[in-house]
Amino acid sequence: MTSLSLPAPTRTPAPSVVSTASVPRPRGSAARHALTQQQQAKQQHSAKQQPQPRKVPSYEERCRAAFEASKQPRTKDQPQRRPKLFVPRSLQDFQDGGAFPEIHVAQYPRHMGNPHKEQSQSQQSQAIVNVEIDKDGEVSYDAIVKGGTNSDKIVYTTLQDVRGGDPKDEDVVLPTDQEVESTTAKTQAALQSLLQTK
């Protein structure tokens, strides 16, 4: 497999600025025309001097550069010159995407998993959960489930929590005859009103 490479970026020399102090200025409409031309030239010059953001080469550009590099003839006389390879290192190289799979170098977009990036103590302390042991001597992972957004909720983590306990006497008491008759009368009245409206 061929390594992907791009030519190193080059800087163009800044255009020389001509001093207009010794040049006599014409008067009238020619003077206005000459002044507007000078102002336009200054604006273009200042626009060229502003540093352009580094453009990350696209996938097609990297492939095209690798193909062109592979077509270069090799001679025994000249030492083999390798073009400078594109290696993404900064956050701007990744833009909004992830790593480049066609570049075989360790890459850390957004510094995810970067072992060289030191973590602050506050980030480490937030990820630590105390180990708890249940009554049988087993490690209990309830603290992980019951923490965070579930801290104010009832969370059942074992099968024994879900099973029902012994019912109370008032929960299993049968209804009285009077309650049964009143419920039956309400149900019949509701059914009669439905039948009459149809």
C-alpha positions as protocol buffer text, in pm:
chain_id: "A"
residue {
  index: 1
  type: MET
  ca { x: 0 y: 0 z: 0 }
}
residue {
  index: 2
  type: THR
  ca { x: 134 y: 342 z: -90 }
}
residue {
  index: 3
  type: SER
  ca { x: 172 y: 609 z: 175 }
}
residue {
  index: 4
  type: LEU
  ca { x: -37 y: 915 z: 113 }
}
residue {
  index: 5
  type: SER
  ca { x: 159 y: 1235 z: 81 }
}
residue {
  index: 6
  type: LEU
  ca { x: 117 y: 1596 z: -13 }
}
residue {
  index: 7
  type: PRO
  ca { x: 374 y: 1856 z: -105 }
}
residue {
  index: 8
  type: ALA
  ca { x: 475 y: 2082 z: 180 }
}
residue {
  index: 9
  type: PRO
  ca { x: 292 y: 2417 z: 185 }
}
residue {
  index: 10
  type: THR
  ca { x: 492 y: 2707 z: 46 }
}
residue {
  index: 11
  type: ARG
  ca { x: 464 y: 3078 z: 110 }
}
residue {
  index: 12
  type: THR
  ca { x: 463 y: 3330 z: -167 }
}
residue {
  index: 13
  type: PRO
  ca { x: 682 y: 3636 z: -110 }
}
residue {
  index: 14
  type: ALA
  ca { x: 495 y: 3954 z: -27 }
}
residue {
  index: 15
  type: PRO
  ca { x: 479 y: 4204 z: -315 }
}
residue {
  index: 16
  type: SER
  ca { x: 706 y: 4502 z: -280 }
}
residue {
  index: 17
  type: VAL
  ca { x: 537 y: 4824 z: -173 }
}
residue {
  index: 18
  type: VAL
  ca { x: 619 y: 5133 z: -377 }
}
residue {
  index: 19
  type: SER
  ca { x: 647 y: 5453 z: -181 }
}
residue {
  index: 20
  type: THR
  ca { x: 427 y: 5726 z: -327 }
}
residue {
  index: 21
  type: ALA
  ca { x: 583 y: 6010 z: -127 }
}
residue {
  index: 22
  type: SER
  ca { x: 822 y: 6115 z: -406 }
}
residue {
  index: 23
  type: VAL
  ca { x: 568 y: 6071 z: -689 }
}
residue {
  index: 24
  type: PRO
  ca { x: 392 y: 6398 z: -783 }
}
residue {
  index: 25
  type: ARG
  ca { x: 14 y: 6372 z: -759 }
}
residue {
  index: 26
  type: PRO
  ca { x: -198 y: 6485 z: -1053 }
}
residue {
  index: 27
  type: ARG
  ca { x: -490 y: 6719 z: -990 }
}
residue {
  index: 28
  type: GLY
  ca { x: -857 y: 6706 z: -1089 }
}
residue {
  index: 29
  type: SER
  ca { x: -1044 y: 6394 z: -1206 }
}
residue {
  index: 30
  type: ALA
  ca { x: -716 y: 6222 z: -1286 }
}
residue {
  index: 31
  type: ALA
  ca { x: -612 y: 6273 z: -923 }
}
residue {
  index: 32
  type: ARG
  ca { x: -933 y: 6111 z: -795 }
}
residue {
  index: 33
  type: HIS
  ca { x: -884 y: 5821 z: -1035 }
}
residue {
  index: 34
  type: ALA
  ca { x: -524 y: 5774 z: -924 }
}
residue {
  index: 35
  type: LEU
  ca { x: -626 y: 5790 z: -555 }
}
residue {
  index: 36
  type: THR
  ca { x: -895 y: 5526 z: -598 }
}
residue {
  index: 37
  type: GLN
  ca { x: -645 y: 5302 z: -776 }
}
residue {
  index: 38
  type: GLN
  ca { x: -398 y: 5346 z: -490 }
}
residue {
  index: 39
  type: GLN
  ca { x: -669 y: 5268 z: -232 }
}
residue {
  index: 40
  type: GLN
  ca { x: -770 y: 4954 z: -421 }
}
residue {
  index: 41
  type: ALA
  ca { x: -406 y: 4844 z: -441 }
}
residue {
  index: 42
  type: LYS
  ca { x: -365 y: 4898 z: -64 }
}
residue {
  index: 43
  type: GLN
  ca { x: -681 y: 4697 z: 11 }
}
residue {
  index: 44
  type: GLN
  ca { x: -563 y: 4410 z: -210 }
}
residue {
  index: 45
  type: HIS
  ca { x: -221 y: 4418 z: -48 }
}
residue {
  index: 46
  type: SER
  ca { x: -369 y: 4413 z: 305 }
}
residue {
  index: 47
  type: ALA
  ca { x: -600 y: 4127 z: 207 }
}
residue {
  index: 48
  type: LYS
  ca { x: -301 y: 3926 z: 82 }
}
residue {
  index: 49
  type: GLN
  ca { x: -107 y: 3988 z: 405 }
}
residue {
  index: 50
  type: GLN
  ca { x: -378 y: 3838 z: 629 }
}
residue {
  index: 51
  type: PRO
  ca { x: -285 y: 3480 z: 719 }
}
residue {
  index: 52
  type: GLN
  ca { x: -507 y: 3226 z: 553 }
}
residue {
  index: 53
  type: PRO
  ca { x: -634 y: 2939 z: 771 }
}
residue {
  index: 54
  type: ARG
  ca { x: -458 y: 2611 z: 706 }
}
residue {
  index: 55
  type: LYS
  ca { x: -665 y: 2407 z: 463 }
}
residue {
  index: 56
  type: VAL
  ca { x: -685 y: 2039 z: 540 }
}
residue {
  index: 57
  type: PRO
  ca { x: -649 y: 1840 z: 217 }
}
residue {
  index: 58
  type: SER
  ca { x: -954 y: 1643 z: 114 }
}
residue {
  index: 59
  type: TYR
  ca { x: -956 y: 1268 z: 60 }
}
residue {
  index: 60
  type: GLU
  ca { x: -937 y: 1311 z: -317 }
}
residue {
  index: 61
  type: GLU
  ca { x: -640 y: 1549 z: -288 }
}
residue {
  index: 62
  type: ARG
  ca { x: -451 y: 1306 z: -64 }
}
residue {
  index: 63
  type: CYS
  ca { x: -519 y: 1016 z: -304 }
}
residue {
  index: 64
  type: ARG
  ca { x: -417 y: 1225 z: -605 }
}
residue {
  index: 65
  type: ALA
  ca { x: -92 y: 1329 z: -433 }
}
residue {
  index: 66
  type: ALA
  ca { x: -13 y: 967 z: -343 }
}
residue {
  index: 67
  type: PHE
  ca { x: -77 y: 858 z: -701 }
}
residue {
  index: 68
  type: GLU
  ca { x: 148 y: 1132 z: -842 }
}
residue {
  index: 69
  type: ALA
  ca { x: 421 y: 1045 z: -592 }
}
residue {
  index: 70
  type: SER
  ca { x: 408 y: 679 z: -696 }
}
residue {
  index: 71
  type: LYS
  ca { x: 450 y: 774 z: -1065 }
}
residue {
  index: 72
  type: GLN
  ca { x: 775 y: 965 z: -1007 }
}
residue {
  index: 73
  type: PRO
  ca { x: 1068 y: 780 z: -1170 }
}
residue {
  index: 74
  type: ARG
  ca { x: 1341 y: 651 z: -943 }
}
residue {
  index: 75
  type: THR
  ca { x: 1702 y: 670 z: -1044 }
}
residue {
  index: 76
  type: LYS
  ca { x: 1998 y: 504 z: -876 }
}
residue {
  index: 77
  type: ASP
  ca { x: 2205 y: 824 z: -890 }
}
residue {
  index: 78
  type: GLN
  ca { x: 1971 y: 1041 z: -685 }
}
residue {
  index: 79
  type: PRO
  ca { x: 1886 y: 958 z: -328 }
}
residue {
  index: 80
  type: GLN
  ca { x: 1518 y: 885 z: -289 }
}
residue {
  index: 81
  type: ARG
  ca { x: 1336 y: 1199 z: -178 }
}
residue {
  index: 82
  type: ARG
  ca { x: 1015 y: 1141 z: 5 }
}
residue {
  index: 83
  type: PRO
  ca { x: 761 y: 1420 z: 11 }
}
residue {
  index: 84
  type: LYS
  ca { x: 644 y: 1541 z: 348 }
}
residue {
  index: 85
  type: LEU
  ca { x: 344 y: 1335 z: 461 }
}
residue {
  index: 86
  type: PHE
  ca { x: 25 y: 1487 z: 595 }
}
residue {
  index: 87
  type: VAL
  ca { x: -11 y: 1379 z: 957 }
}
residue {
  index: 88
  type: PRO
  ca { x: -313 y: 1518 z: 1144 }
}
residue {
  index: 89
  type: ARG
  ca { x: -208 y: 1644 z: 1485 }
}
residue {
  index: 90
  type: SER
  ca { x: -409 y: 1953 z: 1580 }
}
residue {
  index: 91
  type: LEU
  ca { x: -784 y: 1987 z: 1630 }
}
residue {
  index: 92
  type: GLN
  ca { x: -807 y: 2196 z: 1311 }
}
residue {
  index: 93
  type: ASP
  ca { x: -675 y: 1902 z: 1109 }
}
residue {
  index: 94
  type: PHE
  ca { x: -976 y: 1694 z: 1207 }
}
residue {
  index: 95
  type: GLN
  ca { x: -1227 y: 1978 z: 1163 }
}
residue {
  index: 96
  type: ASP
  ca { x: -1567 y: 1837 z: 1267 }
}
residue {
  index: 97
  type: GLY
  ca { x: -1497 y: 1476 z: 1172 }
}
residue {
  index: 98
  type: GLY
  ca { x: -1311 y: 1181 z: 1313 }
}
residue {
  index: 99
  type: ALA
  ca { x: -979 y: 1018 z: 1235 }
}
residue {
  index: 100
  type: PHE
  ca { x: -852 y: 949 z: 884 }
}
residue {
  index: 101
  type: PRO
  ca { x: -855 y: 569 z: 838 }
}
residue {
  index: 102
  type: GLU
  ca { x: -630 y: 580 z: 532 }
}
residue {
  index: 103
  type: ILE
  ca { x: -346 y: 744 z: 730 }
}
residue {
  index: 104
  type: HIS
  ca { x: -171 y: 481 z: 940 }
}
residue {
  index: 105
  type: VAL
  ca { x: -65 y: 697 z: 1233 }
}
residue {
  index: 106
  type: ALA
  ca { x: -203 y: 715 z: 1587 }
}
residue {
  index: 107
  type: GLN
  ca { x: -469 y: 988 z: 1576 }
}
residue {
  index: 108
  type: TYR
  ca { x: -667 y: 1145 z: 1859 }
}
residue {
  index: 109
  type: PRO
  ca { x: -954 y: 1360 z: 1728 }
}
residue {
  index: 110
  type: ARG
  ca { x: -1075 y: 1598 z: 2000 }
}
residue {
  index: 111
  type: HIS
  ca { x: -799 y: 1443 z: 2218 }
}
residue {
  index: 112
  type: MET
  ca { x: -1016 y: 1137 z: 2284 }
}
residue {
  index: 113
  type: GLY
  ca { x: -803 y: 859 z: 2433 }
}
residue {
  index: 114
  type: ASN
  ca { x: -484 y: 1062 z: 2403 }
}
residue {
  index: 115
  type: PRO
  ca { x: -240 y: 920 z: 2659 }
}
residue {
  index: 116
  type: HIS
  ca { x: -11 y: 1222 z: 2621 }
}
residue {
  index: 117
  type: LYS
  ca { x: -280 y: 1470 z: 2724 }
}
residue {
  index: 118
  type: GLU
  ca { x: -280 y: 1507 z: 3100 }
}
residue {
  index: 119
  type: GLN
  ca { x: -614 y: 1483 z: 3272 }
}
residue {
  index: 120
  type: SER
  ca { x: -705 y: 1721 z: 3548 }
}
residue {
  index: 121
  type: GLN
  ca { x: -777 y: 1590 z: 3896 }
}
residue {
  index: 122
  type: SER
  ca { x: -1143 y: 1700 z: 3877 }
}
residue {
  index: 123
  type: GLN
  ca { x: -1206 y: 1482 z: 3572 }
}
residue {
  index: 124
  type: GLN
  ca { x: -1050 y: 1180 z: 3741 }
}
residue {
  index: 125
  type: SER
  ca { x: -1245 y: 1224 z: 4065 }
}
residue {
  index: 126
  type: GLN
  ca { x: -1581 y: 1238 z: 3885 }
}
residue {
  index: 127
  type: ALA
  ca { x: -1526 y: 895 z: 3729 }
}
residue {
  index: 128
  type: ILE
  ca { x: -1444 y: 718 z: 4058 }
}
residue {
  index: 129
  type: VAL
  ca { x: -1718 y: 521 z: 4235 }
}
residue {
  index: 130
  type: ASN
  ca { x: -1663 y: 359 z: 4573 }
}
residue {
  index: 131
  type: VAL
  ca { x: -1671 y: -20 z: 4574 }
}
residue {
  index: 132
  type: GLU
  ca { x: -1948 y: -158 z: 4794 }
}
residue {
  index: 133
  type: ILE
  ca { x: -1990 y: -513 z: 4914 }
}
residue {
  index: 134
  type: ASP
  ca { x: -2331 y: -668 z: 4979 }
}
residue {
  index: 135
  type: LYS
  ca { x: -2429 y: -897 z: 5267 }
}
residue {
  index: 136
  type: ASP
  ca { x: -2302 y: -1208 z: 5083 }
}
residue {
  index: 137
  type: GLY
  ca { x: -1953 y: -1061 z: 5030 }
}
residue {
  index: 138
  type: GLU
  ca { x: -2005 y: -999 z: 4657 }
}
residue {
  index: 139
  type: VAL
  ca { x: -1919 y: -668 z: 4491 }
}
residue {
  index: 140
  type: SER
  ca { x: -2235 y: -457 z: 4464 }
}
residue {
  index: 141
  type: TYR
  ca { x: -2265 y: -231 z: 4160 }
}
residue {
  index: 142
  type: ASP
  ca { x: -2572 y: -51 z: 4292 }
}
residue {
  index: 143
  type: ALA
  ca { x: -2380 y: 275 z: 4339 }
}
residue {
  index: 144
  type: ILE
  ca { x: -2323 y: 300 z: 3963 }
}
residue {
  index: 145
  type: VAL
  ca { x: -2692 y: 250 z: 3879 }
}
residue {
  index: 146
  type: LYS
  ca { x: -2832 y: 459 z: 4163 }
}
residue {
  index: 147
  type: GLY
  ca { x: -2598 y: 755 z: 4114 }
}
residue {
  index: 148
  type: GLY
  ca { x: -2619 y: 1049 z: 3875 }
}
residue {
  index: 149
  type: THR
  ca { x: -2964 y: 1108 z: 3724 }
}
residue {
  index: 150
  type: ASN
  ca { x: -3115 y: 816 z: 3917 }
}
residue {
  index: 151
  type: SER
  ca { x: -3017 y: 953 z: 4259 }
}
residue {
  index: 152
  type: ASP
  ca { x: -3372 y: 1072 z: 4334 }
}
residue {
  index: 153
  type: LYS
  ca { x: -3548 y: 762 z: 4193 }
}
residue {
  index: 154
  type: ILE
  ca { x: -3621 y: 416 z: 4326 }
}
residue {
  index: 155
  type: VAL
  ca { x: -3404 y: 174 z: 4130 }
}
residue {
  index: 156
  type: TYR
  ca { x: -3441 y: -203 z: 4166 }
}
residue {
  index: 157
  type: THR
  ca { x: -3110 y: -379 z: 4100 }
}
residue {
  index: 158
  type: THR
  ca { x: -3178 y: -734 z: 4214 }
}
residue {
  index: 159
  type: LEU
  ca { x: -3453 y: -987 z: 4156 }
}
residue {
  index: 160
  type: GLN
  ca { x: -3538 y: -988 z: 4527 }
}
residue {
  index: 161
  type: ASP
  ca { x: -3624 y: -615 z: 4504 }
}
residue {
  index: 162
  type: VAL
  ca { x: -3882 y: -681 z: 4234 }
}
residue {
  index: 163
  type: ARG
  ca { x: -4059 y: -967 z: 4412 }
}
residue {
  index: 164
  type: GLY
  ca { x: -4359 y: -872 z: 4618 }
}
residue {
  index: 165
  type: GLY
  ca { x: -4359 y: -908 z: 4995 }
}
residue {
  index: 166
  type: ASP
  ca { x: -4632 y: -1028 z: 5227 }
}
residue {
  index: 167
  type: PRO
  ca { x: -4951 y: -828 z: 5168 }
}
residue {
  index: 168
  type: LYS
  ca { x: -5114 y: -621 z: 5440 }
}
residue {
  index: 169
  type: ASP
  ca { x: -5460 y: -715 z: 5566 }
}
residue {
  index: 170
  type: GLU
  ca { x: -5625 y: -398 z: 5430 }
}
residue {
  index: 171
  type: ASP
  ca { x: -5481 y: -465 z: 5082 }
}
residue {
  index: 172
  type: VAL
  ca { x: -5652 y: -806 z: 5047 }
}
residue {
  index: 173
  type: VAL
  ca { x: -5986 y: -739 z: 5222 }
}
residue {
  index: 174
  type: LEU
  ca { x: -6291 y: -838 z: 5011 }
}
residue {
  index: 175
  type: PRO
  ca { x: -6543 y: -561 z: 4932 }
}
residue {
  index: 176
  type: THR
  ca { x: -6866 y: -549 z: 5132 }
}
residue {
  index: 177
  type: ASP
  ca { x: -7207 y: -628 z: 4981 }
}
residue {
  index: 178
  type: GLN
  ca { x: -7299 y: -260 z: 4983 }
}
residue {
  index: 179
  type: GLU
  ca { x: -6984 y: -166 z: 4781 }
}
residue {
  index: 180
  type: VAL
  ca { x: -7056 y: -446 z: 4530 }
}
residue {
  index: 181
  type: GLU
  ca { x: -7417 y: -326 z: 4478 }
}
residue {
  index: 182
  type: SER
  ca { x: -7312 y: 39 z: 4430 }
}
residue {
  index: 183
  type: THR
  ca { x: -7041 y: -55 z: 4177 }
}
residue {
  index: 184
  type: THR
  ca { x: -7286 y: -279 z: 3990 }
}
residue {
  index: 185
  type: ALA
  ca { x: -7547 y: -1 z: 3974 }
}
residue {
  index: 186
  type: LYS
  ca { x: -7289 y: 249 z: 3838 }
}
residue {
  index: 187
  type: THR
  ca { x: -7176 y: 3 z: 3571 }
}
residue {
  index: 188
  type: GLN
  ca { x: -7535 y: -72 z: 3459 }
}
residue {
  index: 189
  type: ALA
  ca { x: -7617 y: 299 z: 3437 }
}
residue {
  index: 190
  type: ALA
  ca { x: -7307 y: 362 z: 3224 }
}
residue {
  index: 191
  type: LEU
  ca { x: -7394 y: 76 z: 2988 }
}
residue {
  index: 192
  type: GLN
  ca { x: -7756 y: 192 z: 2954 }
}
residue {
  index: 193
  type: SER
  ca { x: -7644 y: 545 z: 2862 }
}
residue {
  index: 194
  type: LEU
  ca { x: -7413 y: 404 z: 2594 }
}
residue {
  index: 195
  type: LEU
  ca { x: -7687 y: 184 z: 2447 }
}
residue {
  index: 196
  type: GLN
  ca { x: -7944 y: 465 z: 2437 }
}
residue {
  index: 197
  type: THR
  ca { x: -7711 y: 708 z: 2257 }
}
residue {
  index: 198
  type: LYS
  ca { x: -7646 y: 458 z: 1974 }
}
